[in-house]
Amino acid sequence: MNAVHSLVTLVKPVENNPVLNISIFLAFVAVTLIIVIRSGRNNKSAADYYTGGRSFTGPQNGFAIAGDYLSAASFLGIVGAIAISGYDGFMYSIGFLVAWLVALLLVAELMRNTGKFTMADVLSFRLKQGPVRVAAATTTLAVCFFYLLAQMAGAGGLVSLLLGINDKLGQSIVVTIVGALMIVYVLVGGMKGTTWVQIVKAFLLILGALAMSIWVLALNGFNLSALLDSAVAVSTSVPGDAILAPGLKYGTNPLDFISLALALVLGTAGLPHVLMRFYTVPTAKEARRSVVWAIWLIGAFYIFTLVLGFGAASLVGADTIEAAPGGVNSAAPLLALALGGPLLLGFISAIAFATILAVVAGITITAATSFAHDIYGSVIKKGKGNADDEVKVARRTVIVIGILAIAGGIGVQGQNIAFLVALAFAVAASANLPTILYSLFWRGFTTRGAVWSMYGGLASAVLLIIFSPVFSGTDTSMFGADVNFAIFPLSNPGIVSIPLGFFLGWLGSVTSTVKESPKLAAEMSVRSLTGHGAEKAVEH
C-alpha cells in the first residue's frame, strides 16, 4: 500500500509539468515526420507507394515486422492485463507469440511468393477475380477497422495520462489529433515512410522495454520469484496468490479462454497488414531472413512484458492503474513514472505513442491499398486502369479510413486495447485464414467456397461480437450495464466463428457446380514454393 500511496503522490508532478511531456512527445513526432517526408520523396510508382519498391533487406524488414506486430496492445494492453489479471493476462503474450509461429510455418513465405501487393492477389489467383477480390477487400477493411479502434483507444488514454486530461471531450480531441497525424504519415510517406517509422519504433520500444525490465529486476535483486512475491504482497483486490494462478479473469467461463486462445493463435496468419510486410522485400530468401529477425525481436519483447506487468502490479498496484485516465492501459506508463519519474514517463509514453502511430499507419496503408488495388484497379477498372490513378484512389481512401478510425476510437475509450485487438484477431481468423489455407493447400477449393467462407466468417464474428458482453450488459461494455442486448455469452467469438469459416469454405466448394482450372492450381502451387512470376501474373 505504501508503494501505491507514493505513486499517487508521484502522479501530481506530471499533471503540473506538462511542458516536459509535450516537449518529448513533439520531438518524437517531429523526428518521425522528417523520416516520413524524406522517405516519401522517392514514391514514384504504385510499387513504391504500396510496398516501398521491395527495397528493404531481411533485417530491416524483420525490425519493421516487429514494429508492425508489437502494437499498443502488446505494450500497453498486455502489461496492463498482466498487472490486473496476472497469469491470465500473460496468456495474451503467449497467444500473440505462438500466433506468429503459426503464421510463419503456414502462410508467410507462400503468401510472399504468390502475391504482388495484397492478400487478394493470392486468394483470387486461381479463382474468379471479381467476387473474390471484393470479398477479400471487405474482410481486409473490417479487420483493419477493428485493429485501428484498439490503437486509437490506446492513443487517447496514453496522451490523456501524459497531459492529465480526464474528461471524455479532451480524450476525443486527442484521438482526433492522432488520426490527423496518421493520415499525414500515410499520405506523405507511403509504405516506405511507414516502414522506416516502424523500424525506428521497434528499436526504441524493445530498448525501452529492456531498460525498464532490467530496472524492475534490479529492484528485486534480479530474482523473478522475489518480483512475483512482491506483486502478491501488494495485491489487495484478490486473495492470496490468485494473481499467479490461472482463472482470475477466465475462471468463471473457461470457454471464453479457449475462444480467446483460438483467436490469438490463428489470427495473425489472417492479418492483412502483417502479411503485406512480406511484399516489401525483393526475394523469398530475404523474406525468410526477415522472419528470423522478427521472431527473435518479438519473442524477447513478450518476455519483457511478463516482468513489466508484474513490476506494475508490485510498484504501482492494480487500484491505481484502474483509476488512472487510461485505465488498464496506463500500467506501463505508470510503472515508468514509479521507476524514473516524469522524465522516464515522458520518454516511455513517447515510445508508446510512436508505436501507435507506426501501427496505425501500417494498418491504414494496407486498407487503402486493398481498396485501391483490389476493388478500384482490379474490379472497377478490370486491371486496365492507370497506376497513378490507383495511387490517387488509395490516398483518398486513407482520408476516409482516418475519419472512420477517429469516430470509432472516440467510441471505445476506456476499453482494454489488448482485448480489442483480440477481437480483430478473431475476425481475421474467421474471415481470412480459412480462405488463405484452402487457396494455398486445397486444389478443390472454388470461388463459391472462398466467398462463402469470407463473408460467412466475417458476418458471424461481427454479429457475435455485437450480441456479446463486449457491447452491452456489463460495466465494461461499450454501452454500459444499463443497456443489455447480449445473447451470446462469450466475449470472443472465435470458438464459433473460426470453425464456421472453415466449414463454409468446404461446403461452398463441394456444392459448387463450377470447378476451377487445374492448370492455374498447379501454377499457383509451383509459384507458392518458388516465387517464380510473382511480380507479373496476378491476372488471368
JSON list of N, CA, C and O in Angstrom, two decimals, residues 51-89:
[
{"chain": "A", "resi": 51, "resn": "THR", "atom": "N", "xyz": [4.50, -1.02, -51.56]},
{"chain": "A", "resi": 51, "resn": "THR", "atom": "CA", "xyz": [5.43, -1.97, -50.96]},
{"chain": "A", "resi": 51, "resn": "THR", "atom": "C", "xyz": [6.83, -1.40, -50.76]},
{"chain": "A", "resi": 51, "resn": "THR", "atom": "O", "xyz": [7.77, -2.15, -50.51]},
{"chain": "A", "resi": 52, "resn": "GLY", "atom": "N", "xyz": [6.99, -0.07, -50.86]},
{"chain": "A", "resi": 52, "resn": "GLY", "atom": "CA", "xyz": [8.30, 0.53, -50.67]},
{"chain": "A", "resi": 52, "resn": "GLY", "atom": "C", "xyz": [9.29, 0.13, -51.74]},
{"chain": "A", "resi": 52, "resn": "GLY", "atom": "O", "xyz": [10.50, 0.15, -51.51]},
{"chain": "A", "resi": 53, "resn": "GLY", "atom": "N", "xyz": [8.79, -0.25, -52.93]},
{"chain": "A", "resi": 53, "resn": "GLY", "atom": "CA", "xyz": [9.67, -0.63, -54.03]},
{"chain": "A", "resi": 53, "resn": "GLY", "atom": "C", "xyz": [10.40, -1.93, -53.78]},
{"chain": "A", "resi": 53, "resn": "GLY", "atom": "O", "xyz": [11.39, -2.23, -54.45]},
{"chain": "A", "resi": 54, "resn": "ARG", "atom": "N", "xyz": [9.93, -2.74, -52.81]},
{"chain": "A", "resi": 54, "resn": "ARG", "atom": "CA", "xyz": [10.58, -4.02, -52.45]},
{"chain": "A", "resi": 54, "resn": "ARG", "atom": "C", "xyz": [12.08, -3.82, -52.20]},
{"chain": "A", "resi": 54, "resn": "ARG", "atom": "O", "xyz": [12.90, -4.63, -52.61]},
{"chain": "A", "resi": 55, "resn": "SER", "atom": "N", "xyz": [12.41, -2.72, -51.53]},
{"chain": "A", "resi": 55, "resn": "SER", "atom": "CA", "xyz": [13.82, -2.32, -51.41]},
{"chain": "A", "resi": 55, "resn": "SER", "atom": "C", "xyz": [14.43, -2.63, -50.05]},
{"chain": "A", "resi": 55, "resn": "SER", "atom": "O", "xyz": [15.59, -2.29, -49.81]},
{"chain": "A", "resi": 56, "resn": "PHE", "atom": "N", "xyz": [13.68, -3.28, -49.15]},
{"chain": "A", "resi": 56, "resn": "PHE", "atom": "CA", "xyz": [14.19, -3.48, -47.79]},
{"chain": "A", "resi": 56, "resn": "PHE", "atom": "C", "xyz": [14.90, -4.82, -47.66]},
{"chain": "A", "resi": 56, "resn": "PHE", "atom": "O", "xyz": [14.50, -5.82, -48.26]},
{"chain": "A", "resi": 57, "resn": "THR", "atom": "N", "xyz": [15.94, -4.83, -46.84]},
{"chain": "A", "resi": 57, "resn": "THR", "atom": "CA", "xyz": [16.68, -6.08, -46.58]},
{"chain": "A", "resi": 57, "resn": "THR", "atom": "C", "xyz": [15.93, -6.90, -45.53]},
{"chain": "A", "resi": 57, "resn": "THR", "atom": "O", "xyz": [14.99, -6.42, -44.89]},
{"chain": "A", "resi": 58, "resn": "GLY", "atom": "N", "xyz": [16.38, -8.15, -45.37]},
{"chain": "A", "resi": 58, "resn": "GLY", "atom": "CA", "xyz": [15.74, -9.02, -44.38]},
{"chain": "A", "resi": 58, "resn": "GLY", "atom": "C", "xyz": [15.77, -8.47, -42.97]},
{"chain": "A", "resi": 58, "resn": "GLY", "atom": "O", "xyz": [14.73, -8.39, -42.31]},
{"chain": "A", "resi": 59, "resn": "PRO", "atom": "N", "xyz": [16.95, -8.04, -42.46]},
{"chain": "A", "resi": 59, "resn": "PRO", "atom": "CA", "xyz": [16.98, -7.47, -41.10]},
{"chain": "A", "resi": 59, "resn": "PRO", "atom": "C", "xyz": [16.12, -6.22, -40.96]},
{"chain": "A", "resi": 59, "resn": "PRO", "atom": "O", "xyz": [15.43, -6.04, -39.96]},
{"chain": "A", "resi": 60, "resn": "GLN", "atom": "N", "xyz": [16.15, -5.33, -41.98]},
{"chain": "A", "resi": 60, "resn": "GLN", "atom": "CA", "xyz": [15.30, -4.14, -41.92]},
{"chain": "A", "resi": 60, "resn": "GLN", "atom": "C", "xyz": [13.83, -4.53, -41.85]},
{"chain": "A", "resi": 60, "resn": "GLN", "atom": "O", "xyz": [13.07, -3.99, -41.04]},
{"chain": "A", "resi": 61, "resn": "ASN", "atom": "N", "xyz": [13.43, -5.45, -42.70]},
{"chain": "A", "resi": 61, "resn": "ASN", "atom": "CA", "xyz": [12.03, -5.87, -42.70]},
{"chain": "A", "resi": 61, "resn": "ASN", "atom": "C", "xyz": [11.68, -6.63, -41.42]},
{"chain": "A", "resi": 61, "resn": "ASN", "atom": "O", "xyz": [10.54, -6.57, -40.96]},
{"chain": "A", "resi": 62, "resn": "GLY", "atom": "N", "xyz": [12.66, -7.33, -40.84]},
{"chain": "A", "resi": 62, "resn": "GLY", "atom": "CA", "xyz": [12.41, -8.02, -39.57]},
{"chain": "A", "resi": 62, "resn": "GLY", "atom": "C", "xyz": [12.07, -7.03, -38.47]},
{"chain": "A", "resi": 62, "resn": "GLY", "atom": "O", "xyz": [11.13, -7.24, -37.69]},
{"chain": "A", "resi": 63, "resn": "PHE", "atom": "N", "xyz": [12.83, -5.92, -38.41]},
{"chain": "A", "resi": 63, "resn": "PHE", "atom": "CA", "xyz": [12.50, -4.87, -37.44]},
{"chain": "A", "resi": 63, "resn": "PHE", "atom": "C", "xyz": [11.15, -4.25, -37.75]},
{"chain": "A", "resi": 63, "resn": "PHE", "atom": "O", "xyz": [10.38, -3.94, -36.85]},
{"chain": "A", "resi": 64, "resn": "ALA", "atom": "N", "xyz": [10.85, -4.06, -39.06]},
{"chain": "A", "resi": 64, "resn": "ALA", "atom": "CA", "xyz": [9.57, -3.46, -39.43]},
{"chain": "A", "resi": 64, "resn": "ALA", "atom": "C", "xyz": [8.41, -4.39, -39.08]},
{"chain": "A", "resi": 64, "resn": "ALA", "atom": "O", "xyz": [7.35, -3.93, -38.63]},
{"chain": "A", "resi": 65, "resn": "ILE", "atom": "N", "xyz": [8.60, -5.70, -39.28]},
{"chain": "A", "resi": 65, "resn": "ILE", "atom": "CA", "xyz": [7.55, -6.66, -38.90]},
{"chain": "A", "resi": 65, "resn": "ILE", "atom": "C", "xyz": [7.31, -6.59, -37.40]},
{"chain": "A", "resi": 65, "resn": "ILE", "atom": "O", "xyz": [6.17, -6.57, -36.93]},
{"chain": "A", "resi": 66, "resn": "ALA", "atom": "N", "xyz": [8.42, -6.56, -36.64]},
{"chain": "A", "resi": 66, "resn": "ALA", "atom": "CA", "xyz": [8.28, -6.44, -35.18]},
{"chain": "A", "resi": 66, "resn": "ALA", "atom": "C", "xyz": [7.58, -5.14, -34.83]},
{"chain": "A", "resi": 66, "resn": "ALA", "atom": "O", "xyz": [6.70, -5.09, -33.96]},
{"chain": "A", "resi": 67, "resn": "GLY", "atom": "N", "xyz": [7.93, -4.06, -35.54]},
{"chain": "A", "resi": 67, "resn": "GLY", "atom": "CA", "xyz": [7.28, -2.78, -35.30]},
{"chain": "A", "resi": 67, "resn": "GLY", "atom": "C", "xyz": [5.80, -2.81, -35.63]},
{"chain": "A", "resi": 67, "resn": "GLY", "atom": "O", "xyz": [5.00, -2.17, -34.94]},
{"chain": "A", "resi": 68, "resn": "ASP", "atom": "N", "xyz": [5.44, -3.54, -36.67]},
{"chain": "A", "resi": 68, "resn": "ASP", "atom": "CA", "xyz": [4.03, -3.66, -37.06]},
{"chain": "A", "resi": 68, "resn": "ASP", "atom": "C", "xyz": [3.27, -4.54, -36.08]},
{"chain": "A", "resi": 68, "resn": "ASP", "atom": "O", "xyz": [2.11, -4.28, -35.74]},
{"chain": "A", "resi": 69, "resn": "TYR", "atom": "N", "xyz": [3.91, -5.60, -35.64]},
{"chain": "A", "resi": 69, "resn": "TYR", "atom": "CA", "xyz": [3.24, -6.61, -34.81]},
{"chain": "A", "resi": 69, "resn": "TYR", "atom": "C", "xyz": [3.15, -6.18, -33.34]},
{"chain": "A", "resi": 69, "resn": "TYR", "atom": "O", "xyz": [2.17, -6.47, -32.66]},
{"chain": "A", "resi": 70, "resn": "LEU", "atom": "N", "xyz": [4.20, -5.52, -32.86]},
{"chain": "A", "resi": 70, "resn": "LEU", "atom": "CA", "xyz": [4.21, -5.09, -31.46]},
{"chain": "A", "resi": 70, "resn": "LEU", "atom": "C", "xyz": [3.46, -3.77, -31.36]},
{"chain": "A", "resi": 70, "resn": "LEU", "atom": "O", "xyz": [4.02, -2.70, -31.33]},
{"chain": "A", "resi": 71, "resn": "SER", "atom": "N", "xyz": [2.16, -3.90, -31.31]},
{"chain": "A", "resi": 71, "resn": "SER", "atom": "CA", "xyz": [1.29, -2.72, -31.33]},
{"chain": "A", "resi": 71, "resn": "SER", "atom": "C", "xyz": [1.10, -2.18, -29.92]},
{"chain": "A", "resi": 71, "resn": "SER", "atom": "O", "xyz": [1.70, -2.65, -28.96]},
{"chain": "A", "resi": 72, "resn": "ALA", "atom": "N", "xyz": [0.22, -1.19, -29.81]},
{"chain": "A", "resi": 72, "resn": "ALA", "atom": "CA", "xyz": [-0.12, -0.65, -28.49]},
{"chain": "A", "resi": 72, "resn": "ALA", "atom": "C", "xyz": [-0.71, -1.73, -27.60]},
{"chain": "A", "resi": 72, "resn": "ALA", "atom": "O", "xyz": [-0.58, -1.69, -26.37]},
{"chain": "A", "resi": 73, "resn": "ALA", "atom": "N", "xyz": [-1.36, -2.72, -28.21]},
{"chain": "A", "resi": 73, "resn": "ALA", "atom": "CA", "xyz": [-1.91, -3.83, -27.44]},
{"chain": "A", "resi": 73, "resn": "ALA", "atom": "C", "xyz": [-0.81, -4.60, -26.74]},
{"chain": "A", "resi": 73, "resn": "ALA", "atom": "O", "xyz": [-0.94, -5.04, -25.59]},
{"chain": "A", "resi": 74, "resn": "SER", "atom": "N", "xyz": [0.32, -4.77, -27.43]},
{"chain": "A", "resi": 74, "resn": "SER", "atom": "CA", "xyz": [1.43, -5.52, -26.84]},
{"chain": "A", "resi": 74, "resn": "SER", "atom": "C", "xyz": [2.07, -4.78, -25.68]},
{"chain": "A", "resi": 74, "resn": "SER", "atom": "O", "xyz": [2.39, -5.37, -24.65]},
{"chain": "A", "resi": 75, "resn": "PHE", "atom": "N", "xyz": [2.28, -3.47, -25.86]},
{"chain": "A", "resi": 75, "resn": "PHE", "atom": "CA", "xyz": [2.99, -2.71, -24.83]},
{"chain": "A", "resi": 75, "resn": "PHE", "atom": "C", "xyz": [2.06, -2.23, -23.72]},
{"chain": "A", "resi": 75, "resn": "PHE", "atom": "O", "xyz": [2.35, -2.42, -22.54]},
{"chain": "A", "resi": 76, "resn": "LEU", "atom": "N", "xyz": [0.96, -1.61, -24.08]},
{"chain": "A", "resi": 76, "resn": "LEU", "atom": "CA", "xyz": [0.06, -1.04, -23.08]},
{"chain": "A", "resi": 76, "resn": "LEU", "atom": "C", "xyz": [-0.96, -2.06, -22.58]},
{"chain": "A", "resi": 76, "resn": "LEU", "atom": "O", "xyz": [-1.15, -2.24, -21.38]},
{"chain": "A", "resi": 77, "resn": "GLY", "atom": "N", "xyz": [-1.64, -2.72, -23.52]},
{"chain": "A", "resi": 77, "resn": "GLY", "atom": "CA", "xyz": [-2.73, -3.63, -23.15]},
{"chain": "A", "resi": 77, "resn": "GLY", "atom": "C", "xyz": [-2.26, -4.85, -22.39]},
{"chain": "A", "resi": 77, "resn": "GLY", "atom": "O", "xyz": [-2.84, -5.23, -21.37]},
{"chain": "A", "resi": 78, "resn": "ILE", "atom": "N", "xyz": [-1.19, -5.50, -22.86]},
{"chain": "A", "resi": 78, "resn": "ILE", "atom": "CA", "xyz": [-0.74, -6.74, -22.22]},
{"chain": "A", "resi": 78, "resn": "ILE", "atom": "C", "xyz": [-0.11, -6.46, -20.86]},
{"chain": "A", "resi": 78, "resn": "ILE", "atom": "O", "xyz": [-0.36, -7.18, -19.89]},
{"chain": "A", "resi": 79, "resn": "VAL", "atom": "N", "xyz": [0.70, -5.42, -20.78]},
{"chain": "A", "resi": 79, "resn": "VAL", "atom": "CA", "xyz": [1.29, -5.07, -19.47]},
{"chain": "A", "resi": 79, "resn": "VAL", "atom": "C", "xyz": [0.18, -4.79, -18.46]},
{"chain": "A", "resi": 79, "resn": "VAL", "atom": "O", "xyz": [0.23, -5.24, -17.32]},
{"chain": "A", "resi": 80, "resn": "GLY", "atom": "N", "xyz": [-0.85, -4.07, -18.90]},
{"chain": "A", "resi": 80, "resn": "GLY", "atom": "CA", "xyz": [-1.99, -3.81, -18.02]},
{"chain": "A", "resi": 80, "resn": "GLY", "atom": "C", "xyz": [-2.74, -5.07, -17.67]},
{"chain": "A", "resi": 80, "resn": "GLY", "atom": "O", "xyz": [-3.16, -5.26, -16.51]},
{"chain": "A", "resi": 81, "resn": "ALA", "atom": "N", "xyz": [-2.94, -5.96, -18.65]},
{"chain": "A", "resi": 81, "resn": "ALA", "atom": "CA", "xyz": [-3.66, -7.21, -18.39]},
{"chain": "A", "resi": 81, "resn": "ALA", "atom": "C", "xyz": [-2.91, -8.08, -17.38]},
{"chain": "A", "resi": 81, "resn": "ALA", "atom": "O", "xyz": [-3.52, -8.70, -16.50]},
{"chain": "A", "resi": 82, "resn": "ILE", "atom": "N", "xyz": [-1.57, -8.12, -17.49]},
{"chain": "A", "resi": 82, "resn": "ILE", "atom": "CA", "xyz": [-0.78, -8.91, -16.53]},
{"chain": "A", "resi": 82, "resn": "ILE", "atom": "C", "xyz": [-0.83, -8.27, -15.15]},
{"chain": "A", "resi": 82, "resn": "ILE", "atom": "O", "xyz": [-0.96, -8.95, -14.13]},
{"chain": "A", "resi": 83, "resn": "ALA", "atom": "N", "xyz": [-0.74, -6.94, -15.10]},
{"chain": "A", "resi": 83, "resn": "ALA", "atom": "CA", "xyz": [-0.77, -6.25, -13.81]},
{"chain": "A", "resi": 83, "resn": "ALA", "atom": "C", "xyz": [-2.09, -6.48, -13.07]},
{"chain": "A", "resi": 83, "resn": "ALA", "atom": "O", "xyz": [-2.11, -6.61, -11.85]},
{"chain": "A", "resi": 84, "resn": "ILE", "atom": "N", "xyz": [-3.20, -6.54, -13.83]},
{"chain": "A", "resi": 84, "resn": "ILE", "atom": "CA", "xyz": [-4.52, -6.70, -13.21]},
{"chain": "A", "resi": 84, "resn": "ILE", "atom": "C", "xyz": [-4.90, -8.16, -13.03]},
{"chain": "A", "resi": 84, "resn": "ILE", "atom": "O", "xyz": [-5.39, -8.57, -11.98]},
{"chain": "A", "resi": 85, "resn": "SER", "atom": "N", "xyz": [-4.64, -8.98, -14.07]},
{"chain": "A", "resi": 85, "resn": "SER", "atom": "CA", "xyz": [-5.13, -10.37, -14.07]},
{"chain": "A", "resi": 85, "resn": "SER", "atom": "C", "xyz": [-4.04, -11.40, -13.91]},
{"chain": "A", "resi": 85, "resn": "SER", "atom": "O", "xyz": [-4.33, -12.60, -13.91]},
{"chain": "A", "resi": 86, "resn": "GLY", "atom": "N", "xyz": [-2.78, -10.98, -13.82]},
{"chain": "A", "resi": 86, "resn": "GLY", "atom": "CA", "xyz": [-1.69, -11.91, -13.55]},
{"chain": "A", "resi": 86, "resn": "GLY", "atom": "C", "xyz": [-1.52, -12.95, -14.64]},
{"chain": "A", "resi": 86, "resn": "GLY", "atom": "O", "xyz": [-1.35, -12.63, -15.81]},
{"chain": "A", "resi": 87, "resn": "TYR", "atom": "N", "xyz": [-1.59, -14.19, -14.24]},
{"chain": "A", "resi": 87, "resn": "TYR", "atom": "CA", "xyz": [-1.35, -15.33, -15.14]},
{"chain": "A", "resi": 87, "resn": "TYR", "atom": "C", "xyz": [-2.26, -15.26, -16.37]},
{"chain": "A", "resi": 87, "resn": "TYR", "atom": "O", "xyz": [-1.80, -15.45, -17.50]},
{"chain": "A", "resi": 88, "resn": "ASP", "atom": "N", "xyz": [-3.54, -14.99, -16.17]},
{"chain": "A", "resi": 88, "resn": "ASP", "atom": "CA", "xyz": [-4.48, -14.94, -17.30]},
{"chain": "A", "resi": 88, "resn": "ASP", "atom": "C", "xyz": [-4.10, -13.82, -18.28]},
{"chain": "A", "resi": 88, "resn": "ASP", "atom": "O", "xyz": [-4.29, -13.96, -19.48]},
{"chain": "A", "resi": 89, "resn": "GLY", "atom": "N", "xyz": [-3.58, -12.72, -17.77]},
{"chain": "A", "resi": 89, "resn": "GLY", "atom": "CA", "xyz": [-3.14, -11.64, -18.64]},
{"chain": "A", "resi": 89, "resn": "GLY", "atom": "C", "xyz": [-1.94, -12.03, -19.49]},
{"chain": "A", "resi": 89, "resn": "GLY", "atom": "O", "xyz": [-1.83, -11.63, -20.65]}
]
